[in-house]
Amino acid sequence: KALKKSPDQRYASVQALADDVRRHLEHRPIAARADSAAYRARRFMRRHWLPLGATAVLMLVVIASATLVAAQARQTAREARATLAVKDFLFGLFTAVDPSEARGREVSARELLDRGRERVEADAHGDPALKAELRATLGRIYGQLGLYTQAVELQQHAIAALKSAGSTPLLLVRTEIEYAESLREQGDWKGASSAVSDAQQHLQGLPRAGVEEQIRVLSAKAKIEISRRDFAAAKGYADASVELGNASPVDLALQAESTWTKASAEWGLKSLDRAEADFREALRLLTLAKGPDSPRIGTLHGNLAMVMRSESNYAQALVEGETGLAIDQRALGPKHPTVANDHATLGLTHYHLGNYQQARELLEQAVDVQRSGVELDSPARAGFLINLGLVLIEIPDLDAAEKSFTESLRIWQGRYGSEFPGSLVARTGLGHVHLLQGRLDQAQAELGEVQASEMKRGARDDVSILYDLGELRRARHDPLAAVTLDREALQLARQNTGERSRYSAFAHHYLGLALRDSGDAVAAESELRAALAAFGYIPDAAHPWAATTRVELSRVLAQRPGTQDEVHHLLADALAIRERFFGADDPRTLDVRNELAVRSAY
């Protein structure tokens, strides 16, 4: 201003200039800028910044609060609409049980579920987010009923809708985990693994990933690896899930499930003591969380039966299996897949105890439940067919056993290839049947293929393939080669299951026969006596196969003088066992009775 050309525009005096300098130092408007409103405002704000700042903050709080209140009001309104929609949904669902509609007909849970699904699908104009939640919920219930095809379809739709909506991320994660479980139960392990990976990725993207969801993801990964028979990988995931649960307070039922999964992995790794301890801990936790009559409790008893069988404790396995079946039948009804699995578990225990007819009935019930459902090619059914084939060998009904193993092999091989463990077990069963039928070339090809696959994978845990190959060599009049194979089988059986076990007893038995055929009667006698001792896991060795061992031992002893009393005693015991298990008129019983009569005549 002081440098303006026109005198009228300059300061009138030095005092006027000094006044402007003073105003500038005091952050007040100066005369030189008096015509600028923005300038005066900035100067005012600079002088009064503290009260103006406080006022601004207060205004922001007011505006934010108003925005939050409005958002909460909208959320409350949405929840109210959702609640009303759910009430309408449930009311429409349960009108099916209204006497005027039901007309005396009993309406099943499945019918109600199907009705609900139809209503959800028919609602084209409803809230998409609510529709996705309902689909996810219905999918979960279908899965719990063992109706996995319907569950998968609903869960797929729910996941797609939740992704499009971009909301409720935790619901998306949980639905993806449940979807993975449905796919796993169907045998689609690749799809299940992909779904779990999606869930894990979405979980990591959340600002506060929940511990329980992390545990569910890890447990789901472990279960998939258990299905694939990769127990070491499963153990890693299961250990991590249990550690997370121990480090944070989580739902008891979830803690039980993760402990349960860890126990299953330990069983697969043959850590039987730890598996039993963890199964029992899972049972304790789940009983606290769900009560003693929960279907999951029934399944856990079945898993304990599995461990008991692995420990050759078949009497306790029978108790656990019967307990589990009773619980699940009450809670789930006779046609649920879990009940089918209970039948199979109990049937396998009866098979090991020598109760072949009971085992056959139970396993045929399990197969029938699977056949009546939609999962005709499920891994569960393939497993049931293997166990049924084993029982049919002992009935004996070799033609039916061959069909059972063939069908099982078709399922395993079609789904997972010829190298999958289930395929190998089914092929081993076929080889055993063909060996018993005298079709030695076919048996040789099948058993040799399994052995080559085992060697390729570096696996060495199947005792039966070794003594089956030994019996094949013996049938081809090569007892020395049979002795070598049977000794290897015995060593492996002792290593895997101990001396007093089914597999050690069989290995001793077959080794005794090979030694007898090779001309070494003394060693044969020793092995057959060892077989009877190994059968001691059953009181008094009262088992059909132990009866066969007694017969074979009596024949070896009969070649020596002074053994008549023991020969008579062995045959009498064998006769009593066969009468008990097969009946008095069974050809196997009659054979022993005739042989006893002949020996008594001497």
Phi, psi and omega in degrees: 000322182293342183259008179299145180290320182279128178302329182293337183266352180274174175296141182289333182204169175297326180298321179295320176296316179298321179299319180293321178298318180297316179300320180298316180295333179268010180059033176255160179299139179260157183296330183295338182242021187296341183274358184254114180292321180296320179297315181297323180294317180297318180296320179298316181294326180291322180289327187243038186297325184293305179294325179294321178297316179298320179296320180295316179299316179300318180295319178298318179298316180298315182294316179298318180297319179296320179296316180297316179299319180295318179296318179295324178296318179295320179295318179298319179295320178296316180297322178296317178296320179296317179299316179296320180295319179295319177300315179297320180298311181294321179298315178295327181293314188270003170294344178297334180266000174299129183306328181291336177262318183290327179052047176084353181275135178285128182260127183274162175299325179297319179296317178298319180295316178297322179297317178297320179297318179297320180294319179296315182292330182282343183276092184276344187243010181283178179296119182301320181295316179296320179299320178296318180296318179295319178297317179298318180294315178296322177299319178298317182292319176303318179298319180293335176275359180080014179262077193285331179297313178294321179299314182300316182298313180295318182293323177299313179297317181297316181297316180299317181292319180294323177294320180293321182291331181067024181230180180042060184299325179294323177296322177298314181299314182294322179293322177296322178294316178295323176298317177300319180296319178297316179296321179298317180296330177283347182094005178270079186286329177294313178296321179297317179297320178295319180295320178293321178297321176298316180299318180296320179295315179294327179293321179293334180282352180278143181298327180228083182294127182288141179297320183296322178292323177297319178296318180297320179297312181296319179295321178297318177299318180297317181296322178297317180292327175297317177299324179282354181070023174261081188289332179294315177296320179299319181299321179298313179294318183294318178301317181296321180293320179293319179298319177299317180295325179288332183277343183223149176290117180231168179302136182301321181296321179292320177298321178296317182296318181291323176295320178300313180298320177299318179297320179297320178295320179295322176300315180297331178272005179066025172270074194291322179297314180292323178298313180298316180298318181287323175299319180291324176293319176299320178297318179297313182294317183290326176296319176296321185279321190243348184092163187285349184252014178292143177302327179296329176297318178300317179295323178296322176298322176297322177293322175296323176299322178299316178294318180300320178297318180297334178267008182062024177260074189285331178297314178291326177299322179296318179297313181297317181295318179293323178297313180297317180297317181298316180297312185289324178296320178295319187276328191243343183088170189283344188254009181281143179304327178296321178292323175300318178295323177297318177300316181295318179299313180293321179298320179294323177295317177298324177300313181294331179277354180090007179271074193290324181292318176296320179298318180298314181299316181294317181288326176293324174298317180298315179296321180296321178298316179294321182293328182282345179272197182258352184263064186295330182252034181284151175303325180299315181295321178299320177293319178300320182294324176298311181296323177296320178300319178299319180292318182296331175300320184277344184302313353264143173217082189292327179295316178294323178298318179299318179296321182295313179295321180297317179294320178298315180299320179301317181292308183299312185293320180295328183272316193233002177094169187284344182268356181292142182308320179298321177297319181293319180295318179295320179292325175298318177300318177298317179299320180295318179298313182293328174298314180293331179279355181082010178270074193291322180296317180294317177299318179300316181296316183290312181292323177295322178296318179295315180299318179297320179293319178298316180294323179297321181277352182075017180274146179208064182225003181260101181291321188297326180296327181289313182282341170293317176295325176298316178295326176297318178295321179294321178294334178267014176064041176233070187294332180293319175295325178295319180301316180300313180294319182291325176295321177296320178297318181296316179300316180292320180297315178299320181294320185276321190231000181086175184285320182267082181206163180303314187289322176293322179298315179296318181297316176300317182300308183293324176296320177300318180293320180294319178294319177301314182291336178278354177099005181258082185293326181295312179294324178298314178302316181300317181290322180291324175294321177296325177296316178298321178294321180293330176289001182292355173295344172252130182309130179061017181049042182273081182217145181305321180289327175293330174295319178297320177298320178299318180297314182294321178295320179298324181290325176292316181293329183296343179281354180246145178287154176081014183246010188300318181297315180293321177301315180298317181296316180297315181292324178295318177297317180298319179298315181298319180294316181292324175298320181294317186268328186249341185099160186290335186258003178293140181305326179292324177291318180297324179299316180291321180298318179294318181294322178295321180295320180294314182294326181291337182284342181289000000 
